[in-house]
Coordinates of N, CA, C and O in Angstrom, one line a residue:
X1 N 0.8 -1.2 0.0 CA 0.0 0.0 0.0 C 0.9 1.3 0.0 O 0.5 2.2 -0.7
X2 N 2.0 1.3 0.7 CA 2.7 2.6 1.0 C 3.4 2.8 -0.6 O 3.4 4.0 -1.1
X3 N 4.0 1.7 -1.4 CA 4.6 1.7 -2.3 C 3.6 2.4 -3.5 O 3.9 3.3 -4.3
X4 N 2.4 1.7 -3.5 CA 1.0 2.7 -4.4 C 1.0 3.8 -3.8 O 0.7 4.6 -4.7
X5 N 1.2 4.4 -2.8 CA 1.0 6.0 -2.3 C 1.9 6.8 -2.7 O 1.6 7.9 -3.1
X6 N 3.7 6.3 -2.6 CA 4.7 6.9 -3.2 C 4.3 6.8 -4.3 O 3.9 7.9 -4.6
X7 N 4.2 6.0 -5.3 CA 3.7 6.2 -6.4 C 3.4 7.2 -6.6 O 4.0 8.2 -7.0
X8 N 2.1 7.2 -6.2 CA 0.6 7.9 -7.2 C 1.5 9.7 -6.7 O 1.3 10.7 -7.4
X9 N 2.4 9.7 -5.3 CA 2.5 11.1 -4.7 C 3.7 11.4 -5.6 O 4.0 12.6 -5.8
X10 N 4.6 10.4 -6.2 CA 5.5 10.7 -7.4 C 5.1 11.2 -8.7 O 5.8 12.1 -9.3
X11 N 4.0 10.8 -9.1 CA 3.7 10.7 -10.3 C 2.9 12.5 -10.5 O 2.7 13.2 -11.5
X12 N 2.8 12.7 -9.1 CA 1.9 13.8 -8.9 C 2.2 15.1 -9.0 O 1.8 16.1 -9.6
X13 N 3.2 15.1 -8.1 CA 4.0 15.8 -7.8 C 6.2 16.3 -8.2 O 7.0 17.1 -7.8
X14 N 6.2 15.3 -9.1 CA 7.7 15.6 -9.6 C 8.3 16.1 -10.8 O 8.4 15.7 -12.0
X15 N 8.5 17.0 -10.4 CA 9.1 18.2 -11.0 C 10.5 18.1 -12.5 O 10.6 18.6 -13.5
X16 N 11.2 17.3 -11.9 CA 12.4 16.9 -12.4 C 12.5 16.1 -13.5 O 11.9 15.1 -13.2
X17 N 13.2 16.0 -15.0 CA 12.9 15.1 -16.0 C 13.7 13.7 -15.0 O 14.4 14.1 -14.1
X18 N 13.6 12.6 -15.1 CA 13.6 11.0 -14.3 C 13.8 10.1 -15.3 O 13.2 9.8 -16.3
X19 N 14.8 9.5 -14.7 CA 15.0 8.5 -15.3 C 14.6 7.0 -14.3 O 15.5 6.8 -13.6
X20 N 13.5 6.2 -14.2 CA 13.0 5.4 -13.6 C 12.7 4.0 -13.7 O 12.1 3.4 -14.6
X21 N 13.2 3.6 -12.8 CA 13.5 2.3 -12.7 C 12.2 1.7 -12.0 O 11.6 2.3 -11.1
X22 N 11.6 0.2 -12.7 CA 10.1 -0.2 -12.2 C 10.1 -1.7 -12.2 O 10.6 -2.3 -13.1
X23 N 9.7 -2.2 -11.4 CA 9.4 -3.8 -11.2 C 8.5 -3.9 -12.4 O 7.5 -3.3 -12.5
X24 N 9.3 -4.8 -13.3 CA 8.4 -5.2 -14.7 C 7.5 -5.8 -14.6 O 7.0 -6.0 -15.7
X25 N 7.0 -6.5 -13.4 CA 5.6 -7.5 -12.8 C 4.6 -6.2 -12.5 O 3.7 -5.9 -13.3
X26 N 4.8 -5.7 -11.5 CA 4.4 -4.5 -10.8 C 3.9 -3.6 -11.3 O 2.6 -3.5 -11.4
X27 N 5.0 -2.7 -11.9 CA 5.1 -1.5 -12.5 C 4.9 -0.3 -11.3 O 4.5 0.8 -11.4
X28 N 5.3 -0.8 -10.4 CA 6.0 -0.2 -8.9 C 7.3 0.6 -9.2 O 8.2 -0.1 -9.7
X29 N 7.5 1.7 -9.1 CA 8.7 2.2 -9.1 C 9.7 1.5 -8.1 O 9.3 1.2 -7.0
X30 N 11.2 1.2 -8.4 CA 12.4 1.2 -7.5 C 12.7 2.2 -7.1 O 12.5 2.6 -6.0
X31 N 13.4 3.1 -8.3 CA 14.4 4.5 -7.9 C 14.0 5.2 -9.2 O 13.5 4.7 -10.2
X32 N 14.5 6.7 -8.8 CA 14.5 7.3 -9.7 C 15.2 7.9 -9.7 O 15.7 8.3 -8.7
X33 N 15.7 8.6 -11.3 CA 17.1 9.6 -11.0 C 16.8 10.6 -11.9 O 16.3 10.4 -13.0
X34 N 17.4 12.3 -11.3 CA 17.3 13.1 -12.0 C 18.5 12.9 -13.4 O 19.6 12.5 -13.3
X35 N 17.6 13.4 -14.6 CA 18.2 12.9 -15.7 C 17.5 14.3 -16.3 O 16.4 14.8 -16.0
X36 N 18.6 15.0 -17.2 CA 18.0 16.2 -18.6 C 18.4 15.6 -19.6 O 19.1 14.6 -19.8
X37 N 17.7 16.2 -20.2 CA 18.0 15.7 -22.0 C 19.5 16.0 -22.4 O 20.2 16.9 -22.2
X38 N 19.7 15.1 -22.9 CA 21.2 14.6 -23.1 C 22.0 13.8 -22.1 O 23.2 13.5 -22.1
X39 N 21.2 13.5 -21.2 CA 22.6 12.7 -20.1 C 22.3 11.5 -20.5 O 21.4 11.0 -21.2
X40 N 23.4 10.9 -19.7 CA 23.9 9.2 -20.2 C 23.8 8.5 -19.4 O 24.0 9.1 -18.3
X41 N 23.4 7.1 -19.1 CA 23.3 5.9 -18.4 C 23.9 4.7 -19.0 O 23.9 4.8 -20.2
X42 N 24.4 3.9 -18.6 CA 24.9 2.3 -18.8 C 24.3 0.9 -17.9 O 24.1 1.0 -16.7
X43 N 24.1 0.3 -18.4 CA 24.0 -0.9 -17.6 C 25.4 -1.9 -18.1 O 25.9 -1.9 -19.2
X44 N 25.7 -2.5 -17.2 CA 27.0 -3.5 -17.2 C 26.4 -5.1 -16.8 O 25.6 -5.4 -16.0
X45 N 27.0 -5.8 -17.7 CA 26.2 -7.2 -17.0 C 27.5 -8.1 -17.3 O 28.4 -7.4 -17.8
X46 N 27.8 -9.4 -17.3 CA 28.4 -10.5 -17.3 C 27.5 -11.5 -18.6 O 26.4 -12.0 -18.5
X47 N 28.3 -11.4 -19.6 CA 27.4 -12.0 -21.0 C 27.1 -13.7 -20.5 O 28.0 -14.3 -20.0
X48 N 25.8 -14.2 -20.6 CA 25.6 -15.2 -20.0 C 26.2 -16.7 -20.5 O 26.2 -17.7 -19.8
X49 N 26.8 -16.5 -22.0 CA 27.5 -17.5 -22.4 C 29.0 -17.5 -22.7 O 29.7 -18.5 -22.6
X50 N 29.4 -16.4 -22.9 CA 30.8 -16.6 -23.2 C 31.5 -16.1 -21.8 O 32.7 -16.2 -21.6
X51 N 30.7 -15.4 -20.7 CA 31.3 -15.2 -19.5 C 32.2 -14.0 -19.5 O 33.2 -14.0 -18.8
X52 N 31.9 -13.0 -20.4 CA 33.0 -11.8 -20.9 C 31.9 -10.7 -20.1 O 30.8 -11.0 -19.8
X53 N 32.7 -9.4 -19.8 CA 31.7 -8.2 -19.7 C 30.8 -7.8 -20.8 O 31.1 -8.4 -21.8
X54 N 29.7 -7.1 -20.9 CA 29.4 -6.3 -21.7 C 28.6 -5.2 -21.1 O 28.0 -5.3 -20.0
X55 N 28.7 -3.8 -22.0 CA 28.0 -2.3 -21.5 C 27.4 -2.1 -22.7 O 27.7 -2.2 -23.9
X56 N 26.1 -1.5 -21.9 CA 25.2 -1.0 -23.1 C 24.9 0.7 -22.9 O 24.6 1.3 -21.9
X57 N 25.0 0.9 -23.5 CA 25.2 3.1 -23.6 C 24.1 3.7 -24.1 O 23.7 3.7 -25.3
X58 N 23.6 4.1 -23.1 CA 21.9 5.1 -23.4 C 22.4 6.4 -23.7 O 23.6 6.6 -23.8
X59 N 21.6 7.2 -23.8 CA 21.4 8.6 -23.8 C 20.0 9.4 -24.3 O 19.6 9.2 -25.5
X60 N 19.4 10.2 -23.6 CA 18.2 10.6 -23.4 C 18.1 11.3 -24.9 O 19.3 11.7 -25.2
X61 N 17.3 11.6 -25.7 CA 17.4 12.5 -27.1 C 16.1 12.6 -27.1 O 15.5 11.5 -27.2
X62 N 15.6 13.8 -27.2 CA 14.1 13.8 -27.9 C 12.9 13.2 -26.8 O 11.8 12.9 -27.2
X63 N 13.6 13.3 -25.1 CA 12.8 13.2 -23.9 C 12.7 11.4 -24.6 O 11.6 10.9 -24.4
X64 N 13.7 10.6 -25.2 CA 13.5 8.7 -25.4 C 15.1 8.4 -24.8 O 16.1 9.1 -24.7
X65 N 14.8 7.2 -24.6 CA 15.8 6.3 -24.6 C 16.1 6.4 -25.7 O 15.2 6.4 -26.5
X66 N 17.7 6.6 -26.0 CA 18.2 5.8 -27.0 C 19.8 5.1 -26.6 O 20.5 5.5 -25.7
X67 N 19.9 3.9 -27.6 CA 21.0 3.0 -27.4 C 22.5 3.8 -28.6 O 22.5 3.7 -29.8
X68 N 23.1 4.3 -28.1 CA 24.3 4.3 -29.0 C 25.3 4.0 -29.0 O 26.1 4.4 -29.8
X69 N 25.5 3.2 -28.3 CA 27.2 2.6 -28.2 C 27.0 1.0 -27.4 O 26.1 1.0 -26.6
X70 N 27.6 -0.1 -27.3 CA 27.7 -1.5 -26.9 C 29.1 -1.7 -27.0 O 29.7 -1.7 -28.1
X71 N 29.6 -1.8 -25.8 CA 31.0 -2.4 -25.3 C 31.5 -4.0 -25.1 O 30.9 -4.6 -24.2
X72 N 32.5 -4.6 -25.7 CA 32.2 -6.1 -25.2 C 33.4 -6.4 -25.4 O 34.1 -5.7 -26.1
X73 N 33.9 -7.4 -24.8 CA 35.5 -8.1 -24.8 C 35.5 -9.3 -25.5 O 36.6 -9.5 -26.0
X74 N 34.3 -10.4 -25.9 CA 34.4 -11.5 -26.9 C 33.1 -11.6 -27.4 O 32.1 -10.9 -27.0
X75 N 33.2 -12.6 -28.6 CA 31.9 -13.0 -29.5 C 31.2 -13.8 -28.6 O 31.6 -14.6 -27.7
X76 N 29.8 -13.5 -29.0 CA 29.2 -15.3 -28.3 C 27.8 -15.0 -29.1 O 27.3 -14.0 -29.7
X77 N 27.4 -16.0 -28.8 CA 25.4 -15.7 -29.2 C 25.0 -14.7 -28.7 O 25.5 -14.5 -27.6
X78 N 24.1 -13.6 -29.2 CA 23.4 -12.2 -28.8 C 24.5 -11.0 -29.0 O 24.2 -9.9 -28.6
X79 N 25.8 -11.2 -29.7 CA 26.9 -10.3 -29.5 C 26.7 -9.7 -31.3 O 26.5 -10.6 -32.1
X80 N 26.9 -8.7 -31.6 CA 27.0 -8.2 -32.5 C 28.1 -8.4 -33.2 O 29.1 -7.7 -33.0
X81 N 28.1 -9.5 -34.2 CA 28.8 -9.9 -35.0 C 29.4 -8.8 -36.1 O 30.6 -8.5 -36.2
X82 N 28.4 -8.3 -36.9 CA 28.5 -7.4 -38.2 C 28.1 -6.3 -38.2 O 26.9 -6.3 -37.9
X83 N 28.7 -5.1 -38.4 CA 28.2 -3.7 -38.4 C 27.3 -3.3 -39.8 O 27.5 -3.7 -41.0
X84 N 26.6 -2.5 -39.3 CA 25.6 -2.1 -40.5 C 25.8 -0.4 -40.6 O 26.2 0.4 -39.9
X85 N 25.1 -0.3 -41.9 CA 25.6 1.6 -41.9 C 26.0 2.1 -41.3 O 25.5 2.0 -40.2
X86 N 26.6 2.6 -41.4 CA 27.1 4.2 -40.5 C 27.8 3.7 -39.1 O 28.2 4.5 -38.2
X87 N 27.8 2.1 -38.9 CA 28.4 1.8 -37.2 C 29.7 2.0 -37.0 O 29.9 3.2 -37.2
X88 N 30.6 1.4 -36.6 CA 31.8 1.5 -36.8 C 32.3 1.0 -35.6 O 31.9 1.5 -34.5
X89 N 33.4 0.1 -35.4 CA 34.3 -0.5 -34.7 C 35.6 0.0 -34.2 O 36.6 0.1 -34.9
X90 N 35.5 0.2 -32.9 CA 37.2 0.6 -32.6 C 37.1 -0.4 -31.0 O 36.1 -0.9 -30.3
X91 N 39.0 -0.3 -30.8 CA 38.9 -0.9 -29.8 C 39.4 0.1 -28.6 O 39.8 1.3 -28.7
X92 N 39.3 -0.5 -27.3 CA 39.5 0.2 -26.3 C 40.8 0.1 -25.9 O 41.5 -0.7 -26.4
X93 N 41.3 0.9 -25.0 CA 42.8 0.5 -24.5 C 43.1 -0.9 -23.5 O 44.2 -1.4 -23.1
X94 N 42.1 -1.2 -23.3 CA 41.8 -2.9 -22.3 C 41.4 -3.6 -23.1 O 41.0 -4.7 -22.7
X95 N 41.4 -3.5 -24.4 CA 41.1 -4.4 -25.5 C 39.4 -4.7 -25.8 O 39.0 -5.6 -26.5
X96 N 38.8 -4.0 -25.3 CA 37.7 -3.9 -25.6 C 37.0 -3.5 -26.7 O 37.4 -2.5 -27.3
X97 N 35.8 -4.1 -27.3 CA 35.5 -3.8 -28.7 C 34.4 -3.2 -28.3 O 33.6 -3.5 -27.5
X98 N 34.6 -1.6 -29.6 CA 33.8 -0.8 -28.7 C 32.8 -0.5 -30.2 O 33.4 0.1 -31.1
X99 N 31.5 -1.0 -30.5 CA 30.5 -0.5 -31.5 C 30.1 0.6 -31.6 O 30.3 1.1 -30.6
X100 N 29.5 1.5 -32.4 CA 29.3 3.1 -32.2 C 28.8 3.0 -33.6 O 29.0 2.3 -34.5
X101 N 27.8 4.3 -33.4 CA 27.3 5.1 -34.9 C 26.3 4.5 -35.5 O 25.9 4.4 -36.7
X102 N 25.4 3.7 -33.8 CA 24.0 3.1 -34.1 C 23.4 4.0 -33.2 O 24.0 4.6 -32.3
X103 N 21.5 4.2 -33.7 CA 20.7 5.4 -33.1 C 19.7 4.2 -33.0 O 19.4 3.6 -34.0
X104 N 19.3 3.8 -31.5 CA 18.1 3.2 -31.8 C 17.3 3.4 -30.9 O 17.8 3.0 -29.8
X105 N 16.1 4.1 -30.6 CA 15.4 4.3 -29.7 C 14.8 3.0 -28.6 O 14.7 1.9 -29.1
X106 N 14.7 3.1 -27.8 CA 14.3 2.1 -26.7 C 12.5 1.9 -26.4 O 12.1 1.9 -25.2
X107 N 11.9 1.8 -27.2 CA 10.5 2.2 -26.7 C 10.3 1.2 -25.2 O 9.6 1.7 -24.4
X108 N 10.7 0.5 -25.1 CA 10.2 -1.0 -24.3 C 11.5 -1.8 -23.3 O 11.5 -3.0 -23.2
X109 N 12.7 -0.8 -22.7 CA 13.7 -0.9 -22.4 C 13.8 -1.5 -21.2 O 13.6 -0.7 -20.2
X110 N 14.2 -3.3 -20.8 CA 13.9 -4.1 -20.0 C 15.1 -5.3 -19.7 O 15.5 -5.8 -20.8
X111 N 15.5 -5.7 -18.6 CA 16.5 -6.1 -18.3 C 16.0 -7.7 -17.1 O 15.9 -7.9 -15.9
X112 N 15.9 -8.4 -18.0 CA 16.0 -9.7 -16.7 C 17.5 -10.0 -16.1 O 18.5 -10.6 -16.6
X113 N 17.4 -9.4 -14.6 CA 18.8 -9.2 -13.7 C 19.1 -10.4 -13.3 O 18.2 -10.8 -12.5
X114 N 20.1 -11.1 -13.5 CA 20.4 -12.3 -13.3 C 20.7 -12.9 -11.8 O 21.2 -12.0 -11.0
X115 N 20.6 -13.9 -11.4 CA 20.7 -14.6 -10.3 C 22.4 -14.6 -9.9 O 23.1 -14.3 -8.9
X116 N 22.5 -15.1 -11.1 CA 24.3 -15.6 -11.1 C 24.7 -14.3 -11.1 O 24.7 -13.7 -10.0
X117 N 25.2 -13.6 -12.1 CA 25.8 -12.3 -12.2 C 24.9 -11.0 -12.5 O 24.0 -10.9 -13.4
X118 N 25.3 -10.1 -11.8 CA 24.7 -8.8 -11.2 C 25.0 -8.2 -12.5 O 26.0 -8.2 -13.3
X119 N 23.6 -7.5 -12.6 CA 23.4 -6.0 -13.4 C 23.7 -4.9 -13.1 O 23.0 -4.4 -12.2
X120 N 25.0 -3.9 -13.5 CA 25.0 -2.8 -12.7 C 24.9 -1.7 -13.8 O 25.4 -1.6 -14.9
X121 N 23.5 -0.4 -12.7 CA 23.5 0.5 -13.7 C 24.6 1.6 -13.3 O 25.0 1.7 -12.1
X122 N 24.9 2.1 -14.0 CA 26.0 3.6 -13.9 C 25.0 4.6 -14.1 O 24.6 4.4 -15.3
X123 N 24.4 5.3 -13.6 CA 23.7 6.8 -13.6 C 24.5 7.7 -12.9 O 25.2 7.4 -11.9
X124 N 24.3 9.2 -13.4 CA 25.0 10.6 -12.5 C 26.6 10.0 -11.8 O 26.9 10.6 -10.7
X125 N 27.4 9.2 -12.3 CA 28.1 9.1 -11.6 C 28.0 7.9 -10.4 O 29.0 7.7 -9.7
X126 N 27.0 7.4 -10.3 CA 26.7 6.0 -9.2 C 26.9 5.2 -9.6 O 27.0 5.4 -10.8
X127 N 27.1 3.5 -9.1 CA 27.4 2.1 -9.6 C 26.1 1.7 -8.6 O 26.3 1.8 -7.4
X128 N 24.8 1.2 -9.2 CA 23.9 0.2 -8.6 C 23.7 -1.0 -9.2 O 23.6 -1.3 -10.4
X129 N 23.6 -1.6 -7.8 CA 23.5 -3.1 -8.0 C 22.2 -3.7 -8.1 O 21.4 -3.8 -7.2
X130 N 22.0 -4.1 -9.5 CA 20.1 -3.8 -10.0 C 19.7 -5.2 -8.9 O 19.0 -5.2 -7.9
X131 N 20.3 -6.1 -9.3 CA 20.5 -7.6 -8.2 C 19.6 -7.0 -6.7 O 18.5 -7.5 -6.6
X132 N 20.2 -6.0 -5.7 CA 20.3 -5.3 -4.9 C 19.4 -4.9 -4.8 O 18.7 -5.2 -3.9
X133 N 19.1 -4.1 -5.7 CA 17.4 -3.4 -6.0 C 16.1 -4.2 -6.5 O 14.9 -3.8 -6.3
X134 N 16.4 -5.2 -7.2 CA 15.3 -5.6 -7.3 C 14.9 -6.5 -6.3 O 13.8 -6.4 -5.9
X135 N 15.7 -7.4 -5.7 CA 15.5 -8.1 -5.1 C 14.8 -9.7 -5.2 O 14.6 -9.9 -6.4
X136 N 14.7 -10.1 -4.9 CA 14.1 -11.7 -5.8 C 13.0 -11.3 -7.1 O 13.2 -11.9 -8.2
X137 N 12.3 -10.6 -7.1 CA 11.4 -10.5 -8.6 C 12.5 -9.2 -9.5 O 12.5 -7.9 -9.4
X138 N 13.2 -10.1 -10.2 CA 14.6 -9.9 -11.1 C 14.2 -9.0 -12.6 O 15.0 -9.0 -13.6
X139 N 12.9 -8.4 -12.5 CA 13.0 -8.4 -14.0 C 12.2 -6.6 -13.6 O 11.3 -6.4 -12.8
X140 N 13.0 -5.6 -14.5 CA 13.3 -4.4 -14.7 C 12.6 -3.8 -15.9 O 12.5 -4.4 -16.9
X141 N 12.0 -2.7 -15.9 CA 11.9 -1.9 -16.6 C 12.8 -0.2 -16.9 O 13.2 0.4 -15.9
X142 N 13.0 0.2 -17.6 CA 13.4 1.6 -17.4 C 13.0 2.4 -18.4 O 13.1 2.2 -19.6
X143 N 12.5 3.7 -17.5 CA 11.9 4.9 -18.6 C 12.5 5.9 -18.2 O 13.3 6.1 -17.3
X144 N 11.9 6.6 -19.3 CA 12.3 8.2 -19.1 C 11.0 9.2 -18.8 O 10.0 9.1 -19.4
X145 N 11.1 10.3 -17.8 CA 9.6 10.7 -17.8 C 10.0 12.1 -17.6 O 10.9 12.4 -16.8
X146 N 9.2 13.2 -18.2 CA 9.4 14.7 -18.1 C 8.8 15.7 -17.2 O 7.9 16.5 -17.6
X147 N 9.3 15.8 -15.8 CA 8.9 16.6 -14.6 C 7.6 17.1 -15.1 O 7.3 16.7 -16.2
X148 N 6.7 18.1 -14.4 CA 5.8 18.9 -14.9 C 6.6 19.7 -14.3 O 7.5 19.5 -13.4
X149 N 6.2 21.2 -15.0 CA 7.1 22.0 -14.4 C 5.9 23.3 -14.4 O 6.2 24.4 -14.0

C-alpha cells in the first residue's frame, strides 16, 4: 500500500525530468534519477554464455531512450557480429571492442537481472547493484519521464 502512495504522490508531484527504474511484474517504481535531456546511463552485466563483460550506452534524445554505443570483450550468441551503416568499430585500451554510430530508440527498455551475475547500472556518476534493488522478482523496466514543471 505505501509503495502505491509513493507512487501515485510521485507521479503527482515531480518536477524533475527522471529516469526510472520499475518492477516489470508490478510497474511499482524502484528508484528514480534526475536525468536532462542529453545525459547518459549504462548498464553493465556479465554476457551469459561466453562469461566476458558487456556495457550497453543510453542517452536521453528527444525526452527517449536511446542506445548508442555497446562495449564487449568476446563473441558469443546475442553479441553483434556485423556492423551495418554508419556503425563502426574501434577498440578500447583494455582491448575492448567498442560499436558506435547506431541510433536506436528504446521504446520497451527491460533487463532480466540475473541470479548468477549482477546488473549494474552507472547513472549521474553511481554504480547500482540492479540484483540489490530488485531483489528476488529480477525483471526491470526503465523509462524516461518529463517533470511537470
Amino acid at each position: 500500500m505505501v509503495v502505491i502512495i509513493a507512487t501515485a504522490i510521485f507521479h503527482m508531484n515531480h518536477t524533475e525530468d527522471c529516469l526510472i527504474l520499475r518492477n516489470g511484474r508490478t510497474g511499482n517504481i524502484l528508484v528514480s534519477y534526475p536525468m536532462e535531456e542529453g545525459g547518459e546511463f549504462s548498464v553493465r552485466f556479465m554476457h551469459s554464455v561466453n562469461k566476458s563483460p558487456v556495457e550497453d550506452r543510453y542517452r536521453i534524445e528527444n525526452g527517449e531512450i536511446v542506445v548508442y554505443e555497446t562495449v564487449y570483450y568476446n563473441f558469443g550468441a546475442g553479441v553483434q557480429t556485423e556492423l551495418e551503416d554508419g556503425q563502426t568499430l574501434t577498440y578500447g585500451e583494455d582491448g575492448s571492442m567498442i560499436v558506435s554510430g547506431f541510433h536506436k530508440v528504446m521504446l520497451d527498455l527491460s533487463y532480466n537481472v540475473s541470479p548468477v551475475y549482477d546488473h549494474i547500472l552507472v547513472v549521474n556518476g553511481e554504480e547500482v547493484s540492479l540484483r540489490q534493488l530488485c531483489g528476488e522478482d529480477r525483471f526491470i523496466t526503465i523509462g524516461y519521464e518529463k517533470g511537470k514543471k
